[in-house]
């Protein structure tokens, strides 16, 4: 007898971990929306998967609530969202069922597998292997950093389908660039791809009291003048994407949030579909990227750079504490500021007061090398800081901006002075760089320790300064830097005769403004 085809529905089979108070559940996408008002938050183990899922769920939220209508005026759109947030019984069940019944969410469907390309077995000469799909497992010539004993490239263990689906999302949004499985299309074979749209980034998502509030607060508003082309998520298309065709313009909100993947994936299931035993993983398009601004990323603008490279996103940094981004999150857009808060934050002041007052921020970062290597993913939740935004509390927002700026300036100054003091101690001649001279490529032995100690001490000082408006911020952070430098050099001041004088000079310089002429204090 023929075996039953493998099946797994992203809509109806459980794969999404959620939390309600102290209880954890696992649901599919349909259950996520039907019960969103009863859940506190997502509870996925992989922050990059949670970041990807939030974008997918936000696009679906816009669909089932009518917030995806580009013809709504700004006031109509805000009124519609405020009305939805006054309901305590969540999304309309009939709208939820109508949406999920209208599209295919089957992971192993032979024609339209969800977020996959069914043509890869015909276009790829071989699979990539299940270990390549799973972040952290050794694959090919990669070293087994994370699981040297549990998995090997020759004996790859199957992965539960619920987990494989989360890794599928990570590859679509954070996938690497460079070599991949060769894919032949129209007689031309290529084996190199480009990185995913969120690679190396840190996302900031509004976080409500319930998942229902989170999803509605996270819907970005339409910022264009008009939208004449149809907006579709990948699973709403009638056919898989054709890699030969030019990319469809980035429309709002579906293509913006879900349609910019650079990768093509196909999962290979076990006979029953409860596990994934292999995968195809290759490039999805060779066309240049289309310009788009993700609404959950901080954008930095450097007017000194060429126009095509002027705007960059804030890169994820596992060593960077979230409070250092508060000025960028809370200060209103200003052409004179280098950092611009995520666009989704521009509409949060239009939320109902009870929602706005309780709104926190969920941080999801994936510290990655630009092309291939992954370093560390991380997540954090802020207190309800949006009440301090410039629109609601301009004095507090301005104070936060002053503190963040002073903290960063002192950190740069500390690194420069620690480096100079080390060179003065270990050499007969001071190795300070002349203004306009070449940038040093190496740091002194004390610099990293001093910088780490500084940032560890700086956070409590930052929060204390917010409650003490009259305290000079520069001096307060200089005190922190001086203590960090002394601790980092405690042993050296005993071992080296020249160290005490060099450290004393560096500490004194911390309290003086940095010279106007740049003396290469970059860290």
Short mmCIF file of C-alpha atoms in Angstrom, two decimals:
data_model
loop_
_atom_site.label_atom_id
_atom_site.label_comp_id
_atom_site.label_asym_id
_atom_site.label_seq_id
_atom_site.Cartn_x
_atom_site.Cartn_y
_atom_site.Cartn_z
CA UNK A 1 0.00 0.00 0.00
CA UNK A 2 1.26 3.50 -0.79
CA UNK A 3 2.42 5.45 2.24
CA UNK A 4 0.49 8.49 3.43
CA UNK A 5 2.09 11.70 2.11
CA UNK A 6 4.04 13.64 4.71
CA UNK A 7 2.19 16.67 5.96
CA UNK A 8 2.70 19.52 8.38
CA UNK A 9 0.61 22.69 8.38
CA UNK A 10 2.21 25.92 9.58
CA UNK A 11 -1.33 27.14 10.20
CA UNK A 12 -2.71 24.21 12.20
CA UNK A 13 0.15 22.07 13.53
CA UNK A 14 1.91 23.30 16.68
CA UNK A 15 5.35 24.86 16.15
CA UNK A 16 5.22 28.30 17.79
CA UNK A 17 6.07 28.51 21.49
CA UNK A 18 4.08 31.12 23.41
CA UNK A 19 3.76 32.14 27.05
CA UNK A 20 0.64 32.91 29.09
CA UNK A 21 1.66 33.96 32.62
CA UNK A 22 3.79 31.05 33.89
CA UNK A 23 2.35 28.55 31.38
CA UNK A 24 3.86 27.71 28.01
CA UNK A 25 1.98 26.44 24.97
CA UNK A 26 2.79 25.46 21.40
CA UNK A 27 0.40 26.52 18.64
CA UNK A 28 0.20 26.96 14.88
CA UNK A 29 -0.37 30.28 13.16
CA UNK A 30 -4.16 29.94 13.22
CA UNK A 31 -4.18 29.24 16.95
CA UNK A 32 -1.74 32.09 17.49
CA UNK A 33 -4.24 34.58 16.08
CA UNK A 34 -7.36 33.02 17.58
CA UNK A 35 -5.86 33.18 21.07
CA UNK A 36 -3.48 36.13 20.73
CA UNK A 37 -5.36 38.11 23.39
CA UNK A 38 -4.75 35.31 25.93
CA UNK A 39 -0.98 35.04 25.33
CA UNK A 40 1.59 37.34 26.90
CA UNK A 41 4.39 36.91 24.39
CA UNK A 42 6.19 34.63 21.98
CA UNK A 43 8.61 32.20 23.62
CA UNK A 44 10.70 30.92 20.72
CA UNK A 45 14.16 29.72 21.72
CA UNK A 46 15.81 31.37 18.69
CA UNK A 47 15.61 35.20 18.79
CA UNK A 48 16.21 35.52 15.02
CA UNK A 49 13.32 33.12 14.40
CA UNK A 50 11.13 35.19 16.72
CA UNK A 51 12.14 38.35 14.87
CA UNK A 52 11.24 36.76 11.53
CA UNK A 53 7.96 35.38 12.87
CA UNK A 54 6.94 38.78 14.23
CA UNK A 55 7.28 40.25 10.74
CA UNK A 56 5.23 37.44 9.21
CA UNK A 57 2.57 37.67 11.93
CA UNK A 58 2.43 41.45 11.58
CA UNK A 59 1.76 41.18 7.85
CA UNK A 60 -1.05 38.69 8.54
CA UNK A 61 -2.39 41.03 11.24
CA UNK A 62 -2.67 43.78 8.66
CA UNK A 63 -4.52 41.43 6.33
CA UNK A 64 -7.16 40.18 8.77
CA UNK A 65 -7.84 43.63 10.27
CA UNK A 66 -7.97 45.73 7.11
CA UNK A 67 -4.93 47.76 8.23
CA UNK A 68 -3.28 46.88 4.91
CA UNK A 69 -5.51 49.31 2.97
CA UNK A 70 -3.21 51.97 1.42
CA UNK A 71 -6.23 54.13 0.60
CA UNK A 72 -6.93 54.83 4.27
CA UNK A 73 -5.89 58.30 5.35
CA UNK A 74 -3.53 58.59 8.32
CA UNK A 75 -6.39 59.58 10.63
CA UNK A 76 -8.60 56.73 9.39
CA UNK A 77 -5.79 54.22 9.80
CA UNK A 78 -5.00 55.36 13.34
CA UNK A 79 -8.69 55.35 14.27
CA UNK A 80 -9.07 51.81 12.96
CA UNK A 81 -6.13 50.55 14.98
CA UNK A 82 -7.29 52.36 18.15
CA UNK A 83 -10.71 50.78 17.76
CA UNK A 84 -9.17 47.30 17.48
CA UNK A 85 -7.07 47.89 20.58
CA UNK A 86 -10.14 48.72 22.65
CA UNK A 87 -11.44 45.17 22.13
CA UNK A 88 -10.44 42.68 24.78
CA UNK A 89 -11.64 39.60 22.88
CA UNK A 90 -8.90 39.62 20.26
CA UNK A 91 -9.05 39.15 16.50
CA UNK A 92 -12.37 38.31 14.86
CA UNK A 93 -12.42 34.48 14.52
CA UNK A 94 -14.25 34.60 11.19
CA UNK A 95 -11.55 36.85 9.71
CA UNK A 96 -8.81 34.58 11.04
CA UNK A 97 -10.41 31.42 9.60
CA UNK A 98 -11.16 33.12 6.28
CA UNK A 99 -7.53 34.11 5.83
CA UNK A 100 -5.94 30.79 6.72
CA UNK A 101 -8.50 28.83 4.72
CA UNK A 102 -7.72 30.91 1.64
CA UNK A 103 -4.00 30.07 1.41
CA UNK A 104 -1.78 27.02 1.52
CA UNK A 105 0.29 26.71 4.67
CA UNK A 106 1.30 23.07 4.13
CA UNK A 107 5.05 22.67 4.58
CA UNK A 108 5.33 19.62 2.32
CA UNK A 109 2.78 20.48 -0.34
CA UNK A 110 4.15 19.27 -3.71
CA UNK A 111 3.01 22.41 -5.57
CA UNK A 112 3.15 25.33 -3.08
CA UNK A 113 5.10 24.34 0.04
CA UNK A 114 4.98 27.21 2.48
CA UNK A 115 7.95 29.60 2.07
CA UNK A 116 9.75 27.06 -0.12
CA UNK A 117 10.53 26.38 -3.76
CA UNK A 118 9.34 22.97 -5.03
CA UNK A 119 11.57 23.16 -8.15
CA UNK A 120 14.87 22.84 -6.27
CA UNK A 121 15.19 19.03 -6.70
CA UNK A 122 15.16 19.59 -10.47
CA UNK A 123 17.50 22.62 -10.37
CA UNK A 124 20.04 21.57 -7.72
CA UNK A 125 22.46 18.72 -8.24
CA UNK A 126 22.37 17.75 -4.55
CA UNK A 127 20.91 18.65 -1.19
CA UNK A 128 22.69 20.86 1.30
CA UNK A 129 22.18 18.50 4.24
CA UNK A 130 20.14 18.94 7.38
CA UNK A 131 23.17 20.21 9.31
CA UNK A 132 23.48 23.15 6.93
CA UNK A 133 19.89 24.12 7.72
CA UNK A 134 20.36 24.01 11.49
CA UNK A 135 22.35 26.90 12.89
CA UNK A 136 25.07 25.68 15.23
CA UNK A 137 25.54 22.22 13.76
CA UNK A 138 28.78 21.33 11.95
CA UNK A 139 28.38 21.06 8.18
CA UNK A 140 30.87 20.36 5.41
CA UNK A 141 34.29 21.75 6.38
CA UNK A 142 32.92 23.91 9.19
CA UNK A 143 34.27 23.29 12.68
CA UNK A 144 31.92 21.75 15.23
CA UNK A 145 31.88 24.62 17.72
CA UNK A 146 28.43 24.10 19.21
CA UNK A 147 27.69 20.37 18.98
CA UNK A 148 30.85 18.35 18.33
CA UNK A 149 29.51 15.12 19.84
CA UNK A 150 25.78 15.20 19.14
CA UNK A 151 26.02 15.70 15.38
CA UNK A 152 28.43 14.94 12.57
CA UNK A 153 28.24 15.72 8.88
CA UNK A 154 28.23 11.99 8.05
CA UNK A 155 25.59 11.04 10.60
CA UNK A 156 23.15 13.95 10.71
CA UNK A 157 20.26 13.48 13.09
CA UNK A 158 16.75 14.34 11.82
CA UNK A 159 15.20 17.52 13.16
CA UNK A 160 11.63 17.83 14.49
CA UNK A 161 9.61 19.64 11.85
CA UNK A 162 8.53 22.34 14.29
CA UNK A 163 12.19 23.25 14.86
CA UNK A 164 13.11 22.94 11.19
CA UNK A 165 10.43 25.49 10.35
CA UNK A 166 12.02 28.01 12.71
CA UNK A 167 15.42 27.51 11.09
CA UNK A 168 13.76 27.94 7.70
CA UNK A 169 12.63 31.41 8.79
CA UNK A 170 16.10 32.30 10.03
CA UNK A 171 17.66 31.47 6.65
CA UNK A 172 15.12 33.59 4.78
CA UNK A 173 15.80 36.65 6.92
CA UNK A 174 19.37 36.21 8.24
CA UNK A 175 20.89 33.76 5.73
CA UNK A 176 24.54 33.96 4.80
CA UNK A 177 26.19 35.08 1.56
CA UNK A 178 28.76 33.23 -0.49
CA UNK A 179 28.97 29.61 -1.56
CA UNK A 180 25.84 27.47 -1.56
CA UNK A 181 24.43 24.49 -3.45
CA UNK A 182 24.74 24.96 -7.19
CA UNK A 183 21.40 25.82 -8.84
CA UNK A 184 20.89 25.62 -12.59
CA UNK A 185 18.21 27.83 -14.13
CA UNK A 186 17.75 28.23 -17.90
CA UNK A 187 21.01 26.37 -18.53
CA UNK A 188 23.11 28.64 -16.30
CA UNK A 189 24.50 27.24 -13.06
CA UNK A 190 25.44 29.44 -10.13
CA UNK A 191 26.64 28.49 -6.69
CA UNK A 192 26.92 31.80 -4.86
CA UNK A 193 24.21 33.80 -3.14
CA UNK A 194 23.77 37.05 -1.22
CA UNK A 195 22.89 37.61 2.42
CA UNK A 196 19.39 37.85 3.85
CA UNK A 197 17.70 41.25 4.36
CA UNK A 198 18.21 41.27 8.14
CA UNK A 199 21.68 39.80 8.36
CA UNK A 200 23.79 41.31 11.16
CA UNK A 201 20.96 43.57 12.37
CA UNK A 202 19.17 44.27 15.64
CA UNK A 203 15.38 44.75 15.59
CA UNK A 204 13.22 46.75 17.98
CA UNK A 205 9.58 45.65 18.30
CA UNK A 206 6.84 47.30 20.38
CA UNK A 207 5.78 44.86 23.10
CA UNK A 208 2.26 45.09 24.51
CA UNK A 209 0.63 43.48 27.53
CA UNK A 210 -0.69 40.71 25.29
CA UNK A 211 0.40 39.27 21.96
CA UNK A 212 -2.73 40.85 20.48
CA UNK A 213 -1.49 44.31 21.49
CA UNK A 214 2.03 43.50 20.31
CA UNK A 215 0.88 42.57 16.82
CA UNK A 216 -1.36 45.60 16.39
CA UNK A 217 1.21 48.02 17.80
CA UNK A 218 3.81 46.55 15.44
CA UNK A 219 1.90 47.20 12.20
CA UNK A 220 3.82 49.91 10.31
CA UNK A 221 1.85 52.69 8.67
CA UNK A 222 1.87 53.19 4.90
CA UNK A 223 4.28 56.03 4.10
CA UNK A 224 3.93 56.26 0.32
CA UNK A 225 1.72 58.54 -1.73
CA UNK A 226 -0.02 55.69 -3.54
CA UNK A 227 0.38 51.99 -4.24
CA UNK A 228 -0.87 50.78 -7.60
CA UNK A 229 0.79 47.35 -7.71
CA UNK A 230 -0.73 44.40 -5.82
CA UNK A 231 0.89 43.61 -2.48
CA UNK A 232 1.30 39.90 -1.78
CA UNK A 233 3.17 37.78 0.73
CA UNK A 234 5.05 34.81 -0.79
CA UNK A 235 2.35 32.30 0.23
CA UNK A 236 -0.33 34.50 -1.34
CA UNK A 237 1.23 34.15 -4.78
CA UNK A 238 -0.24 31.59 -7.17
CA UNK A 239 3.22 30.31 -8.23
CA UNK A 240 6.68 30.01 -6.71
CA UNK A 241 9.03 32.93 -7.42
CA UNK A 242 10.84 32.79 -10.73
CA UNK A 243 14.54 33.56 -10.14
CA UNK A 244 14.92 34.80 -13.73
CA UNK A 245 12.28 37.51 -13.38
CA UNK A 246 13.15 40.97 -12.05
CA UNK A 247 12.23 41.50 -8.43
CA UNK A 248 8.74 42.79 -7.76
CA UNK A 249 8.80 46.32 -6.27
CA UNK A 250 8.72 46.34 -2.49
CA UNK A 251 5.10 47.08 -1.61
CA UNK A 252 3.51 47.60 1.81
CA UNK A 253 3.09 45.70 4.08
CA UNK A 254 3.37 42.14 2.71
CA UNK A 255 6.41 42.35 0.46
CA UNK A 256 8.17 44.76 2.81
CA UNK A 257 7.87 42.41 5.79
CA UNK A 258 7.89 38.96 4.15
CA UNK A 259 8.95 39.18 0.51
CA UNK A 260 12.62 40.20 0.45
CA UNK A 261 14.35 36.85 0.98
CA UNK A 262 17.49 36.15 -1.04
CA UNK A 263 17.42 32.40 -0.43
CA UNK A 264 15.52 29.38 -1.73
CA UNK A 265 14.85 26.45 0.59
CA UNK A 266 13.06 23.11 0.38
CA UNK A 267 12.72 20.80 3.36
CA UNK A 268 12.91 17.02 2.84
CA UNK A 269 10.59 15.28 5.32
CA UNK A 270 10.63 11.82 6.80
CA UNK A 271 7.89 9.46 5.67
CA UNK A 272 5.46 10.64 8.35
CA UNK A 273 6.42 14.34 8.24
CA UNK A 274 7.14 14.74 11.94
CA UNK A 275 10.86 15.25 11.23
CA UNK A 276 13.00 16.79 8.51
CA UNK A 277 15.88 14.63 7.32
CA UNK A 278 17.47 16.81 4.63
CA UNK A 279 17.13 20.17 2.92
CA UNK A 280 17.92 22.05 -0.27
CA UNK A 281 19.40 25.47 0.48
CA UNK A 282 20.59 27.75 -2.30
CA UNK A 283 20.26 31.21 -3.78
CA UNK A 284 16.80 32.59 -4.50
CA UNK A 285 17.66 35.50 -6.77
CA UNK A 286 20.70 37.00 -8.48
CA UNK A 287 19.07 40.38 -9.07
CA UNK A 288 20.31 43.44 -7.14
CA UNK A 289 18.47 44.31 -3.95
CA UNK A 290 15.65 46.82 -4.09
CA UNK A 291 15.83 49.75 -1.70
CA UNK A 292 13.56 49.30 1.30
CA UNK A 293 13.49 50.50 4.90
CA UNK A 294 12.63 47.84 7.43
CA UNK A 295 10.33 49.53 10.00
CA UNK A 296 11.97 47.85 13.03
CA UNK A 297 15.59 48.88 12.41
CA UNK A 298 17.51 51.97 13.49
CA UNK A 299 18.87 53.80 10.45
CA UNK A 300 22.08 55.79 10.61
CA UNK A 301 22.87 58.51 8.07
CA UNK A 302 26.39 59.70 7.37
CA UNK A 303 26.30 62.81 5.13
CA UNK A 304 30.04 62.46 4.46
CA UNK A 305 29.59 59.21 2.54
CA UNK A 306 28.46 58.86 -1.09
CA UNK A 307 24.69 58.89 -1.55
CA UNK A 308 24.49 55.16 -2.29
CA UNK A 309 26.24 54.31 1.00
CA UNK A 310 24.95 57.13 3.18
CA UNK A 311 22.21 55.17 4.96
CA UNK A 312 23.15 52.12 7.02
CA UNK A 313 21.32 50.06 9.60
CA UNK A 314 22.45 49.65 13.20
CA UNK A 315 24.44 46.44 13.30
CA UNK A 316 23.80 43.89 16.01
CA UNK A 317 26.48 43.77 18.68
CA UNK A 318 26.21 41.21 21.46
CA UNK A 319 28.51 43.37 23.61
CA UNK A 320 26.34 46.47 23.28
CA UNK A 321 23.73 47.01 26.03
CA UNK A 322 20.22 47.94 24.90
CA UNK A 323 20.05 51.16 26.94
CA UNK A 324 22.70 52.66 24.66
CA UNK A 325 20.02 52.79 21.93
CA UNK A 326 17.48 54.72 24.02
CA UNK A 327 18.26 58.09 22.47
CA UNK A 328 17.75 56.68 18.98
CA UNK A 329 14.45 55.05 20.03
CA UNK A 330 12.92 57.98 21.91
CA UNK A 331 14.02 61.12 20.08
CA UNK A 332 11.80 62.23 17.22
CA UNK A 333 13.26 62.14 13.69
CA UNK A 334 15.59 65.07 13.08
CA UNK A 335 17.68 65.76 10.01
CA UNK A 336 20.57 66.81 12.25
CA UNK A 337 20.76 63.49 14.11
CA UNK A 338 22.82 60.64 12.73
CA UNK A 339 20.46 57.93 14.05
CA UNK A 340 16.79 57.67 13.11
CA UNK A 341 14.45 55.60 15.24
CA UNK A 342 12.59 52.65 13.66
CA UNK A 343 9.68 53.89 11.57
CA UNK A 344 7.17 51.81 13.53
CA UNK A 345 7.82 54.04 16.56
CA UNK A 346 6.48 57.11 14.74
CA UNK A 347 2.85 56.03 15.24
CA UNK A 348 2.99 54.69 18.80
CA UNK A 349 1.83 57.97 20.34
CA UNK A 350 -1.48 57.50 18.51
CA UNK A 351 -2.24 54.32 20.48
CA UNK A 352 -4.83 54.37 23.29
CA UNK A 353 -3.28 55.78 26.46
CA UNK A 354 -3.44 52.52 28.50
CA UNK A 355 -1.64 50.64 25.72
CA UNK A 356 0.94 53.36 25.16
CA UNK A 357 1.77 53.74 28.86
CA UNK A 358 2.44 50.01 29.27
CA UNK A 359 4.27 49.50 25.97
CA UNK A 360 7.78 48.08 26.24
CA UNK A 361 10.32 47.26 23.54
CA UNK A 362 11.47 43.79 22.56
CA UNK A 363 15.05 43.69 21.24
CA UNK A 364 16.12 40.87 18.91
CA UNK A 365 19.70 40.90 17.66
CA UNK A 366 21.84 38.48 15.68
CA UNK A 367 25.53 39.36 15.85
CA UNK A 368 26.90 38.03 12.56
CA UNK A 369 29.80 38.59 10.24
CA UNK A 370 28.54 40.32 7.12
CA UNK A 371 28.83 37.29 4.84
CA UNK A 372 29.21 33.92 6.51
CA UNK A 373 30.04 33.54 10.20
CA UNK A 374 27.54 33.76 13.04
CA UNK A 375 28.69 35.00 16.41
CA UNK A 376 25.77 35.21 18.86
CA UNK A 377 22.07 35.97 18.99
CA UNK A 378 20.48 37.83 21.89
CA UNK A 379 17.22 39.32 23.11
CA UNK A 380 16.12 41.84 25.74
CA UNK A 381 12.99 43.56 27.01
CA UNK A 382 13.03 47.20 28.08
CA UNK A 383 10.86 48.77 30.80
CA UNK A 384 7.87 50.87 29.59
CA UNK A 385 10.17 53.58 28.23
CA UNK A 386 7.94 54.97 25.48
CA UNK A 387 6.37 57.38 27.95
CA UNK A 388 9.73 59.14 27.80
CA UNK A 389 9.58 59.74 24.07
CA UNK A 390 10.15 63.28 22.86
CA UNK A 391 6.47 63.67 22.02
CA UNK A 392 5.37 62.70 25.56
CA UNK A 393 8.19 63.92 27.83
CA UNK A 394 10.58 66.19 25.93
CA UNK A 395 12.69 67.01 29.00
CA UNK A 396 13.27 63.37 29.87
CA UNK A 397 13.97 62.50 26.22
CA UNK A 398 16.50 65.31 25.98
CA UNK A 399 18.18 64.15 29.20
CA UNK A 400 18.40 60.61 27.81
CA UNK A 401 19.97 61.99 24.64
CA UNK A 402 22.57 63.92 26.67
CA UNK A 403 23.43 60.88 28.79
CA UNK A 404 23.74 58.51 25.83
CA UNK A 405 25.92 60.99 23.94
CA UNK A 406 28.20 61.61 26.93
CA UNK A 407 28.52 57.88 27.64
CA UNK A 408 29.61 57.17 24.06
CA UNK A 409 32.01 60.12 23.95
CA UNK A 410 33.70 59.06 27.18
CA UNK A 411 33.96 55.46 25.93
CA UNK A 412 35.80 56.62 22.81
CA UNK A 413 38.02 58.91 24.88
CA UNK A 414 38.78 56.12 27.36
CA UNK A 415 39.84 53.70 24.61
CA UNK A 416 42.16 56.26 23.07
CA UNK A 417 43.76 57.25 26.38
CA UNK A 418 44.14 53.66 27.60
CA UNK A 419 45.85 52.79 24.34
CA UNK A 420 48.16 55.78 24.54
CA UNK A 421 49.05 55.08 28.17
CA UNK A 422 49.96 51.49 27.34
CA UNK A 423 52.22 52.58 24.50
CA UNK A 424 53.86 55.21 26.69
CA UNK A 425 54.49 52.56 29.33
CA UNK A 426 55.93 49.93 27.03
CA UNK A 427 58.03 52.21 24.82
CA UNK A 428 60.62 54.90 25.35
CA UNK A 429 58.73 57.13 22.95
CA UNK A 430 55.04 58.06 23.00
CA UNK A 431 53.25 56.61 20.01
CA UNK A 432 50.46 59.11 19.76
CA UNK A 433 49.23 59.68 16.25
CA UNK A 434 49.62 63.16 14.84
CA UNK A 435 46.45 64.92 13.66
CA UNK A 436 45.59 63.63 10.26
CA UNK A 437 48.07 60.76 10.53
CA UNK A 438 47.36 57.12 9.70
CA UNK A 439 44.87 55.26 11.86
CA UNK A 440 46.36 52.69 14.23
CA UNK A 441 45.27 49.17 13.50
CA UNK A 442 46.04 47.60 16.88
CA UNK A 443 44.97 48.34 20.44
CA UNK A 444 47.04 48.35 23.57
CA UNK A 445 46.75 45.53 26.08
CA UNK A 446 44.66 47.61 28.50
CA UNK A 447 42.10 48.99 26.07
CA UNK A 448 39.62 46.09 25.84
CA UNK A 449 39.64 45.47 29.60
CA UNK A 450 39.12 49.15 30.38
CA UNK A 451 36.30 49.45 27.86
CA UNK A 452 34.53 46.33 29.16
CA UNK A 453 34.81 47.53 32.75
CA UNK A 454 33.51 50.94 31.77
CA UNK A 455 30.34 49.69 30.10
CA UNK A 456 29.66 47.32 32.97
CA UNK A 457 29.67 50.27 35.39
CA UNK A 458 28.03 52.80 33.09
CA UNK A 459 24.47 51.44 33.11
CA UNK A 460 23.61 52.08 36.80
CA UNK A 461 25.15 55.54 36.47
CA UNK A 462 22.99 56.20 33.41
CA UNK A 463 19.76 55.38 35.26
CA UNK A 464 20.86 57.41 38.28
CA UNK A 465 21.55 60.44 36.09
CA UNK A 466 18.01 60.31 34.72
CA UNK A 467 16.71 60.88 38.24
CA UNK A 468 19.24 63.66 38.94
CA UNK A 469 18.66 66.32 36.26
CA UNK A 470 21.23 68.71 37.74
CA UNK A 471 24.18 66.32 37.80
CA UNK A 472 26.79 66.97 35.06
CA UNK A 473 26.68 63.91 32.84
CA UNK A 474 30.16 64.19 31.34
CA UNK A 475 31.84 64.25 34.75
CA UNK A 476 29.74 61.33 36.00
CA UNK A 477 30.78 59.10 33.12
CA UNK A 478 34.39 60.31 33.37
CA UNK A 479 34.36 59.04 36.97
CA UNK A 480 33.21 55.63 35.70
CA UNK A 481 35.92 55.59 33.02
CA UNK A 482 38.62 56.53 35.50
CA UNK A 483 37.61 53.70 37.85
CA UNK A 484 37.56 51.22 34.96
CA UNK A 485 40.98 52.31 33.76
CA UNK A 486 42.50 52.05 37.23
CA UNK A 487 41.09 48.55 37.68
CA UNK A 488 42.27 47.39 34.25
CA UNK A 489 45.80 48.61 35.00
CA UNK A 490 46.09 47.68 38.69
CA UNK A 491 48.72 44.99 38.13
CA UNK A 492 50.61 47.01 35.52
CA UNK A 493 51.05 49.95 37.90
CA UNK A 494 52.96 47.63 40.22
CA UNK A 495 54.97 45.84 37.54
CA UNK A 496 56.02 48.78 35.36
CA UNK A 497 57.74 51.89 36.68
CA UNK A 498 56.38 54.09 33.88
CA UNK A 499 52.78 52.94 34.28
CA UNK A 500 51.64 55.11 37.26
CA UNK A 501 52.65 58.34 35.53
CA UNK A 502 51.04 57.29 32.22
CA UNK A 503 47.80 56.20 33.94
CA UNK A 504 47.62 59.37 36.02
CA UNK A 505 48.02 61.43 32.87
CA UNK A 506 45.26 59.43 31.13
CA UNK A 507 42.87 59.81 34.07
CA UNK A 508 43.43 63.57 34.17
CA UNK A 509 42.81 63.77 30.42
CA UNK A 510 39.46 61.98 30.81
CA UNK A 511 38.06 65.08 32.51
CA UNK A 512 39.22 67.43 29.79
CA UNK A 513 37.23 67.85 26.57
CA UNK A 514 38.64 65.96 23.61
CA UNK A 515 40.69 68.15 21.25
CA UNK A 516 38.86 69.59 18.30
CA UNK A 517 41.44 68.31 15.86
CA UNK A 518 40.77 64.59 15.48
CA UNK A 519 43.57 62.57 17.08
CA UNK A 520 42.36 59.15 15.96
CA UNK A 521 40.33 58.23 19.02
CA UNK A 522 38.30 55.73 17.02
CA UNK A 523 37.60 52.41 18.73
#
